[in-house]
Amino acid sequence: MSVKHTVCLIPGDGIGPEVAEAARRVIDASGVSIEWVSLPAGAGAVESHGSTLPEETIRAIETHRVALKGPVTTPIGKGHTSVNVGLRKRLNLYAAVRPVRNLPGVASRYSDVDLVVLRENTEGLYSGIENEIVPGVVQSLKIATRPGCERIARYAFRYARSRGRKRVTVFHKANIMKMSDGLFLECARAIHAAEAPEIAYDELIIDNGCMQLVRDPSRFDIVLMENLYGDIVSDLCAGLVGGLGVVPGANIGDSSAVFEAVHGSAPDIAGKNLANPLALIMSGVMMLNHLGETEAAGRIKGGYDAVLSEGKPAELTRDIGGSGGTREFAEAIIRRM
Ligand code: ATP
């Protein structure tokens, strides 16, 4: 019997509650002992708590250090600031880790994708510093700091070493943003030379990097980049392996970690039992590994690999060629564990 963990669960908005419930059921069935603390965040929290990101949610994650989070809706244009950005900044979750791999039975144009998108999560254009200089002229500031660039570079090379990965490729636009992306590159080069010379290192201007990714993703191992580029490239990479329903993620800081899928709240399919819960379930597997619960994590992975390999349409969601729903997919995984 493993130790009992306390984990914060943020169901979120849109498809969030459905996929969070599916992930919780699968994780509970893996044999691990977890006390879940359900916490509000997102559009739903405004009514109950007067804020999209209530203080009690931040404090609970600071206390328990680990959270599994469903997506939350971020309004476009005016209105509330992003919950995701707020959470990552408040908790200093500076590294977003998004492993992108082909899965058995999930159709894709490629068969040999196995890469990790590493995104700096607290700086760049997501600093949220915007103003109107004069009517009709606005600016959004892109922030890069030496400590911020160094810590994500250090994280990337340590991650590479601990996972046996061989290469870190930085995507950048330092030909245009000579100062901000220039600093990002300068720090990556310096950390590589001083701390991880045995890991291969290279750099690509991001537009070329995107073209190379869709041409031959197998040449990439770890791709490291600043915040906005990482957001966009994560979705691009999800498209290489079957879509947003199958790519998990972790937001890691020095004192806490929040595990969440790359996808958003998908309001177009919310409440219909159509959402693929796999991305959040896989995020839960990352969380269990983080907690040292590797056996339980392996059991869940074995469960979803079996369901995907057997490929029974009634046990799979529609985004990956099935005819079943969120609940049926989760139940099928539990049966195979
Ligand atoms: P955000 O800005 O919040 O990241 P987004 O613009 O990336 O959101 P999503 O909410 O991720 O948008 O949805 C993009 C598309 O992918 C939608 O058509 C949605 O239905 C689909 N999608 C996203 N997640 C899933 C899922 N888990 N299962 C099935 N389809 C999904």
CSV table of C-alpha atoms and ligand atoms in Angstrom, one decimal:
chain,number,residue,atom,x,y,z
A,1,MET,CA,0.0,0.0,0.0
A,2,SER,CA,1.4,3.4,-1.0
A,3,VAL,CA,1.4,6.5,1.2
A,4,LYS,CA,-1.6,8.7,1.1
A,5,HIS,CA,-1.2,11.8,-1.0
A,6,THR,CA,-3.2,15.0,-0.9
A,7,VAL,CA,-3.8,16.4,-4.4
A,8,CYS,CA,-5.7,19.5,-5.4
A,9,LEU,CA,-8.3,18.9,-8.2
A,10,ILE,CA,-9.4,21.9,-10.3
A,11,PRO,CA,-12.3,20.7,-12.5
A,12,GLY,CA,-12.3,24.0,-14.5
A,13,ASP,CA,-14.8,25.1,-17.2
A,14,GLY,CA,-16.3,23.7,-20.4
A,15,ILE,CA,-15.2,20.0,-20.8
A,16,GLY,CA,-13.1,20.4,-17.6
A,17,PRO,CA,-15.5,18.8,-15.1
A,18,GLU,CA,-16.1,15.8,-17.5
A,19,VAL,CA,-12.4,15.1,-18.1
A,20,ALA,CA,-11.4,15.8,-14.5
A,21,GLU,CA,-14.0,13.3,-13.3
A,22,ALA,CA,-12.8,10.7,-15.8
A,23,ALA,CA,-9.2,11.3,-14.7
A,24,ARG,CA,-10.0,11.1,-11.0
A,25,ARG,CA,-11.8,7.8,-11.5
A,26,VAL,CA,-9.0,6.3,-13.5
A,27,ILE,CA,-6.3,7.5,-11.0
A,28,ASP,CA,-8.4,6.2,-8.0
A,29,ALA,CA,-8.6,2.8,-9.7
A,30,SER,CA,-4.9,2.5,-10.1
A,31,GLY,CA,-4.4,1.5,-6.5
A,32,VAL,CA,-2.8,4.8,-5.4
A,33,SER,CA,-4.2,6.4,-2.2
A,34,ILE,CA,-5.2,10.1,-2.9
A,35,GLU,CA,-7.3,12.5,-0.9
A,36,TRP,CA,-8.6,15.0,-3.5
A,37,VAL,CA,-9.2,18.6,-2.5
A,38,SER,CA,-11.6,20.1,-5.1
A,39,LEU,CA,-10.9,23.8,-5.8
A,40,PRO,CA,-12.6,26.5,-7.8
A,41,ALA,CA,-11.0,28.3,-10.7
A,42,GLY,CA,-12.3,29.7,-14.0
A,43,ALA,CA,-15.5,31.3,-15.2
A,44,GLY,CA,-17.5,29.1,-12.8
A,45,ALA,CA,-15.6,30.5,-9.8
A,46,VAL,CA,-16.7,34.1,-10.5
A,47,GLU,CA,-20.2,33.4,-9.3
A,48,SER,CA,-19.3,31.4,-6.2
A,49,HIS,CA,-16.1,33.2,-5.2
A,50,GLY,CA,-16.1,36.5,-7.0
A,51,SER,CA,-12.9,35.7,-8.8
A,52,THR,CA,-11.6,33.5,-11.6
A,53,LEU,CA,-8.7,32.6,-9.4
A,54,PRO,CA,-9.7,32.6,-5.7
A,55,GLU,CA,-7.0,33.0,-3.1
A,56,GLU,CA,-8.1,29.7,-1.4
A,57,THR,CA,-7.1,27.9,-4.6
A,58,ILE,CA,-3.6,29.4,-4.7
A,59,ARG,CA,-3.1,28.7,-1.0
A,60,ALA,CA,-4.3,25.1,-1.2
A,61,ILE,CA,-1.8,24.4,-4.1
A,62,GLU,CA,1.0,26.1,-2.1
A,63,THR,CA,0.1,23.9,0.9
A,64,HIS,CA,-0.3,20.5,-0.9
A,65,ARG,CA,2.2,21.3,-3.7
A,66,VAL,CA,0.5,19.2,-6.4
A,67,ALA,CA,-2.6,19.8,-8.5
A,68,LEU,CA,-4.4,18.1,-11.4
A,69,LYS,CA,-6.2,20.8,-13.3
A,70,GLY,CA,-8.9,20.8,-16.0
A,71,PRO,CA,-9.0,23.6,-18.6
A,72,VAL,CA,-10.5,27.0,-17.8
A,73,THR,CA,-12.0,29.4,-20.2
A,74,THR,CA,-10.0,32.5,-21.0
A,75,PRO,CA,-12.2,35.3,-22.5
A,76,ILE,CA,-10.8,36.8,-25.7
A,77,GLY,CA,-10.2,40.6,-25.7
A,78,LYS,CA,-11.4,42.5,-22.7
A,79,GLY,CA,-12.5,41.0,-19.3
A,80,HIS,CA,-10.8,38.7,-16.9
A,81,THR,CA,-7.1,38.1,-17.2
A,82,SER,CA,-6.1,34.5,-17.9
A,83,VAL,CA,-6.4,32.0,-15.0
A,84,ASN,CA,-3.7,29.9,-16.5
A,85,VAL,CA,-1.2,32.7,-16.8
A,86,GLY,CA,-2.1,34.0,-13.3
A,87,LEU,CA,-1.7,30.5,-11.7
A,88,ARG,CA,1.7,29.9,-13.4
A,89,LYS,CA,3.0,33.3,-12.3
A,90,ARG,CA,1.7,33.2,-8.7
A,91,LEU,CA,3.1,29.8,-8.1
A,92,ASN,CA,6.2,30.4,-10.2
A,93,LEU,CA,5.5,27.3,-12.4
A,94,TYR,CA,8.2,28.3,-14.8
A,95,ALA,CA,8.6,25.1,-16.9
A,96,ALA,CA,5.8,23.7,-19.0
A,97,VAL,CA,6.6,20.2,-20.0
A,98,ARG,CA,4.6,18.6,-22.9
A,99,PRO,CA,5.6,15.2,-24.1
A,100,VAL,CA,4.4,14.5,-27.6
A,101,ARG,CA,4.4,10.9,-28.7
A,102,ASN,CA,2.6,8.6,-31.2
A,103,LEU,CA,0.2,6.3,-29.4
A,104,PRO,CA,-0.8,2.8,-30.5
A,105,GLY,CA,-3.8,2.9,-32.8
A,106,VAL,CA,-4.2,6.7,-32.9
A,107,ALA,CA,-4.1,7.7,-36.5
A,108,SER,CA,-1.5,10.3,-37.5
A,109,ARG,CA,0.6,11.3,-40.6
A,110,TYR,CA,3.7,10.3,-38.7
A,111,SER,CA,4.8,7.2,-36.9
A,112,ASP,CA,8.0,8.1,-35.1
A,113,VAL,CA,7.2,11.2,-33.1
A,114,ASP,CA,8.8,11.2,-29.6
A,115,LEU,CA,9.6,14.8,-28.5
A,116,VAL,CA,9.1,17.1,-25.6
A,117,VAL,CA,8.0,20.7,-25.9
A,118,LEU,CA,9.6,22.7,-23.0
A,119,ARG,CA,8.0,26.2,-22.7
A,120,GLU,CA,9.1,29.0,-20.4
A,121,ASN,CA,5.9,29.7,-18.6
A,122,THR,CA,6.2,33.0,-16.7
A,123,GLU,CA,7.8,35.7,-19.0
A,124,GLY,CA,7.8,36.7,-22.6
A,125,LEU,CA,4.7,38.4,-24.1
A,126,TYR,CA,2.6,36.7,-21.3
A,127,SER,CA,3.8,39.2,-18.8
A,128,GLY,CA,0.5,40.9,-19.4
A,129,ILE,CA,2.0,44.4,-19.5
A,130,GLU,CA,-0.1,46.2,-22.1
A,131,ASN,CA,-1.1,49.8,-22.5
A,132,GLU,CA,-2.5,52.4,-24.9
A,133,ILE,CA,0.2,55.0,-25.6
A,134,VAL,CA,-2.2,57.3,-27.4
A,135,PRO,CA,-5.6,56.4,-28.8
A,136,GLY,CA,-5.2,53.9,-31.6
A,137,VAL,CA,-1.6,52.9,-30.5
A,138,VAL,CA,-1.2,50.1,-28.1
A,139,GLN,CA,1.8,48.1,-26.9
A,140,SER,CA,2.4,44.7,-25.3
A,141,LEU,CA,5.7,44.2,-23.6
A,142,LYS,CA,7.8,41.1,-24.0
A,143,ILE,CA,9.9,40.5,-20.9
A,144,ALA,CA,13.0,38.4,-20.7
A,145,THR,CA,15.1,38.3,-17.6
A,146,ARG,CA,18.5,36.6,-17.2
A,147,PRO,CA,17.3,34.6,-14.1
A,148,GLY,CA,14.2,33.5,-16.0
A,149,CYS,CA,16.1,32.5,-19.1
A,150,GLU,CA,18.8,30.7,-17.1
A,151,ARG,CA,16.4,28.7,-15.0
A,152,ILE,CA,14.4,27.3,-17.9
A,153,ALA,CA,17.6,26.5,-19.8
A,154,ARG,CA,19.0,24.7,-16.7
A,155,TYR,CA,15.7,22.9,-16.3
A,156,ALA,CA,15.9,21.7,-20.0
A,157,PHE,CA,19.4,20.3,-19.7
A,158,ARG,CA,18.7,18.6,-16.4
A,159,TYR,CA,15.5,17.2,-17.8
A,160,ALA,CA,17.4,15.9,-20.8
A,161,ARG,CA,20.0,14.2,-18.7
A,162,SER,CA,17.5,12.7,-16.2
A,163,ARG,CA,15.4,11.2,-19.1
A,164,GLY,CA,18.3,10.0,-21.3
A,165,ARG,CA,17.3,12.5,-24.0
A,166,LYS,CA,20.1,13.5,-26.3
A,167,ARG,CA,19.4,16.9,-27.9
A,168,VAL,CA,18.0,20.3,-26.9
A,169,THR,CA,16.9,22.5,-29.8
A,170,VAL,CA,16.0,26.2,-29.1
A,171,PHE,CA,13.3,27.8,-31.3
A,172,HIS,CA,13.8,31.6,-31.4
A,173,LYS,CA,13.4,34.8,-33.4
A,174,ALA,CA,16.6,36.5,-32.2
A,175,ASN,CA,17.1,37.8,-35.7
A,176,ILE,CA,14.2,40.2,-35.1
A,177,MET,CA,13.9,40.3,-31.3
A,178,LYS,CA,17.6,40.7,-30.8
A,179,MET,CA,17.4,41.7,-27.1
A,180,SER,CA,14.7,39.4,-25.6
A,181,ASP,CA,15.2,36.3,-27.8
A,182,GLY,CA,18.9,37.2,-27.9
A,183,LEU,CA,19.1,36.9,-24.1
A,184,PHE,CA,17.2,33.6,-24.2
A,185,LEU,CA,19.8,32.2,-26.6
A,186,GLU,CA,22.7,33.6,-24.7
A,187,CYS,CA,21.6,31.9,-21.5
A,188,ALA,CA,20.8,28.6,-23.2
A,189,ARG,CA,24.3,28.6,-24.8
A,190,ALA,CA,26.0,29.4,-21.6
A,191,ILE,CA,24.2,26.8,-19.5
A,192,HIS,CA,24.8,24.2,-22.1
A,193,ALA,CA,28.5,24.9,-22.3
A,194,ALA,CA,29.0,25.1,-18.5
A,195,GLU,CA,26.6,22.4,-17.3
A,196,ALA,CA,25.6,20.0,-20.0
A,197,PRO,CA,28.2,19.8,-22.8
A,198,GLU,CA,27.4,16.1,-23.4
A,199,ILE,CA,23.9,16.9,-24.6
A,200,ALA,CA,23.7,18.0,-28.2
A,201,TYR,CA,22.5,21.5,-28.7
A,202,ASP,CA,21.2,23.5,-31.6
A,203,GLU,CA,19.1,26.5,-32.5
A,204,LEU,CA,16.4,27.1,-35.2
A,205,ILE,CA,14.6,30.3,-36.1
A,206,ILE,CA,11.1,29.4,-35.1
A,207,ASP,CA,9.4,29.7,-38.6
A,208,ASN,CA,12.0,27.3,-40.0
A,209,GLY,CA,11.6,25.1,-36.9
A,210,CYS,CA,7.9,24.8,-37.5
A,211,MET,CA,8.5,23.8,-41.1
A,212,GLN,CA,11.1,21.2,-40.0
A,213,LEU,CA,8.6,19.9,-37.4
A,214,VAL,CA,5.9,19.1,-39.9
A,215,ARG,CA,8.4,17.8,-42.4
A,216,ASP,CA,10.2,15.4,-40.1
A,217,PRO,CA,9.3,15.5,-36.4
A,218,SER,CA,11.5,12.5,-35.7
A,219,ARG,CA,14.6,14.7,-35.9
A,220,PHE,CA,13.5,16.5,-32.7
A,221,ASP,CA,14.1,15.5,-29.1
A,222,ILE,CA,13.6,18.4,-26.7
A,223,VAL,CA,12.4,21.7,-28.2
A,224,LEU,CA,12.9,24.6,-25.8
A,225,MET,CA,11.3,28.1,-26.3
A,226,GLU,CA,9.8,31.1,-24.7
A,227,ASN,CA,6.2,31.4,-23.6
A,228,LEU,CA,4.2,32.4,-26.7
A,229,TYR,CA,6.2,30.3,-29.1
A,230,GLY,CA,5.7,27.3,-26.7
A,231,ASP,CA,1.9,27.8,-26.6
A,232,ILE,CA,1.6,27.7,-30.4
A,233,VAL,CA,4.2,25.0,-31.0
A,234,SER,CA,2.5,22.8,-28.4
A,235,ASP,CA,-0.8,22.7,-30.4
A,236,LEU,CA,1.2,22.2,-33.6
A,237,CYS,CA,2.9,19.2,-32.1
A,238,ALA,CA,-0.5,17.9,-30.8
A,239,GLY,CA,-1.5,17.9,-34.5
A,240,LEU,CA,1.4,15.6,-35.3
A,241,VAL,CA,0.2,12.8,-33.1
A,242,GLY,CA,-3.6,12.8,-33.3
A,243,GLY,CA,-4.8,16.1,-31.8
A,244,LEU,CA,-5.3,17.9,-28.6
A,245,GLY,CA,-7.1,15.0,-27.0
A,246,VAL,CA,-3.8,13.0,-26.6
A,247,VAL,CA,-1.2,15.5,-25.4
A,248,PRO,CA,-0.6,15.9,-21.6
A,249,GLY,CA,1.4,18.5,-19.8
A,250,ALA,CA,3.0,19.6,-16.5
A,251,ASN,CA,3.7,23.0,-15.1
A,252,ILE,CA,6.6,22.7,-12.8
A,253,GLY,CA,8.0,25.1,-10.2
A,254,ASP,CA,10.6,24.8,-7.4
A,255,SER,CA,7.9,24.3,-4.8
A,256,SER,CA,4.7,23.1,-6.6
A,257,ALA,CA,3.5,21.4,-9.8
A,258,VAL,CA,0.2,21.7,-11.7
A,259,PHE,CA,-0.6,18.9,-14.2
A,260,GLU,CA,-3.0,19.8,-17.0
A,261,ALA,CA,-3.7,18.9,-20.6
A,262,VAL,CA,-2.5,21.1,-23.5
A,263,HIS,CA,-6.1,21.6,-24.7
A,264,GLY,CA,-8.5,24.3,-23.7
A,265,SER,CA,-12.0,24.1,-22.4
A,266,ALA,CA,-13.5,23.2,-25.8
A,267,PRO,CA,-16.9,24.9,-25.3
A,268,ASP,CA,-18.1,23.5,-28.6
A,269,ILE,CA,-18.3,20.0,-27.2
A,270,ALA,CA,-18.8,20.7,-23.4
A,271,GLY,CA,-21.4,18.8,-21.4
A,272,LYS,CA,-22.0,16.2,-24.2
A,273,ASN,CA,-19.8,13.3,-23.1
A,274,LEU,CA,-17.7,13.9,-26.3
A,275,ALA,CA,-14.4,15.1,-24.8
A,276,ASN,CA,-11.4,12.9,-24.9
A,277,PRO,CA,-10.2,12.4,-21.3
A,278,LEU,CA,-6.9,10.9,-22.3
A,279,ALA,CA,-4.8,14.1,-22.3
A,280,LEU,CA,-5.8,14.8,-18.7
A,281,ILE,CA,-5.4,11.1,-17.7
A,282,MET,CA,-1.9,11.1,-19.2
A,283,SER,CA,-1.3,14.3,-17.3
A,284,GLY,CA,-2.3,12.3,-14.2
A,285,VAL,CA,0.3,9.7,-15.1
A,286,MET,CA,2.9,12.4,-15.2
A,287,MET,CA,1.6,13.5,-11.8
A,288,LEU,CA,1.9,10.0,-10.3
A,289,ASN,CA,5.4,9.7,-11.6
A,290,HIS,CA,6.2,13.1,-10.0
A,291,LEU,CA,4.8,11.7,-6.7
A,292,GLY,CA,7.0,8.6,-7.0
A,293,GLU,CA,3.9,6.4,-7.7
A,294,THR,CA,5.5,4.8,-10.7
A,295,GLU,CA,3.7,1.4,-10.4
A,296,ALA,CA,0.3,3.1,-10.4
A,297,ALA,CA,1.4,5.3,-13.3
A,298,GLY,CA,2.5,2.2,-15.2
A,299,ARG,CA,-0.8,0.5,-14.6
A,300,ILE,CA,-2.8,3.4,-16.1
A,301,LYS,CA,-0.4,3.6,-19.1
A,302,GLY,CA,-0.8,-0.2,-19.6
A,303,GLY,CA,-4.6,0.4,-19.4
A,304,TYR,CA,-4.8,3.1,-22.1
A,305,ASP,CA,-2.3,1.5,-24.3
A,306,ALA,CA,-4.4,-1.7,-24.3
A,307,VAL,CA,-7.7,0.2,-25.1
A,308,LEU,CA,-6.0,2.1,-27.9
A,309,SER,CA,-4.3,-0.9,-29.4
A,310,GLU,CA,-7.6,-3.0,-29.4
A,311,GLY,CA,-9.2,0.0,-31.0
A,312,LYS,CA,-12.9,-0.9,-30.3
A,313,PRO,CA,-14.9,2.1,-31.5
A,314,ALA,CA,-17.4,2.1,-28.6
A,315,GLU,CA,-14.5,2.5,-26.2
A,316,LEU,CA,-12.9,5.5,-27.9
A,317,THR,CA,-13.9,9.1,-28.3
A,318,ARG,CA,-14.8,10.5,-31.7
A,319,ASP,CA,-11.7,12.8,-32.1
A,320,ILE,CA,-9.6,9.6,-32.4
A,321,GLY,CA,-12.0,7.6,-34.6
A,322,GLY,CA,-14.3,6.1,-32.0
A,323,SER,CA,-18.0,6.3,-31.4
A,324,GLY,CA,-18.0,6.3,-27.6
A,325,GLY,CA,-17.8,9.0,-25.1
A,326,THR,CA,-15.7,10.4,-22.2
A,327,ARG,CA,-17.2,8.0,-19.6
A,328,GLU,CA,-17.0,4.9,-21.9
A,329,PHE,CA,-13.3,5.6,-22.6
A,330,ALA,CA,-12.4,6.0,-18.9
A,331,GLU,CA,-14.4,2.9,-18.0
A,332,ALA,CA,-12.6,0.9,-20.7
A,333,ILE,CA,-9.2,2.0,-19.3
A,334,ILE,CA,-10.2,1.0,-15.8
A,335,ARG,CA,-11.3,-2.5,-17.0
A,336,ARG,CA,-7.8,-3.1,-18.6
A,337,MET,CA,-5.8,-1.9,-15.6
B,1,ATP,P1,-7.3,27.7,-25.2
B,1,ATP,O1,-7.1,29.0,-25.8
B,1,ATP,O2,-8.2,27.7,-23.9
B,1,ATP,O3,-6.1,26.8,-25.1
B,1,ATP,P2,-8.0,26.6,-27.7
B,1,ATP,O4,-8.3,27.7,-28.5
B,1,ATP,O5,-6.7,25.9,-27.8
B,1,ATP,O6,-8.3,26.9,-26.1
B,1,ATP,P3,-9.5,24.2,-27.3
B,1,ATP,O7,-10.5,24.5,-26.3
B,1,ATP,O8,-8.3,23.4,-26.9
B,1,ATP,O9,-9.1,25.6,-28.0
B,1,ATP,O10,-10.2,23.5,-28.5
B,1,ATP,C1,-9.7,23.5,-29.9
B,1,ATP,C2,-10.5,22.4,-30.6
B,1,ATP,O11,-10.0,21.1,-30.2
B,1,ATP,C3,-12.0,22.4,-30.5
B,1,ATP,O12,-12.6,22.1,-31.7
B,1,ATP,C4,-12.2,21.3,-29.4
B,1,ATP,O13,-13.5,20.8,-29.6
B,1,ATP,C5,-11.1,20.3,-29.7
B,1,ATP,N1,-10.7,19.7,-28.5
B,1,ATP,C6,-10.0,20.2,-27.5
B,1,ATP,N2,-9.8,19.4,-26.5
B,1,ATP,C7,-10.4,18.3,-26.8
B,1,ATP,C8,-10.6,17.0,-26.2
B,1,ATP,N3,-10.1,16.7,-25.0
B,1,ATP,N4,-11.4,16.0,-26.8
B,1,ATP,C9,-11.9,16.3,-28.0
B,1,ATP,N5,-11.7,17.4,-28.7
B,1,ATP,C10,-11.0,18.4,-28.1
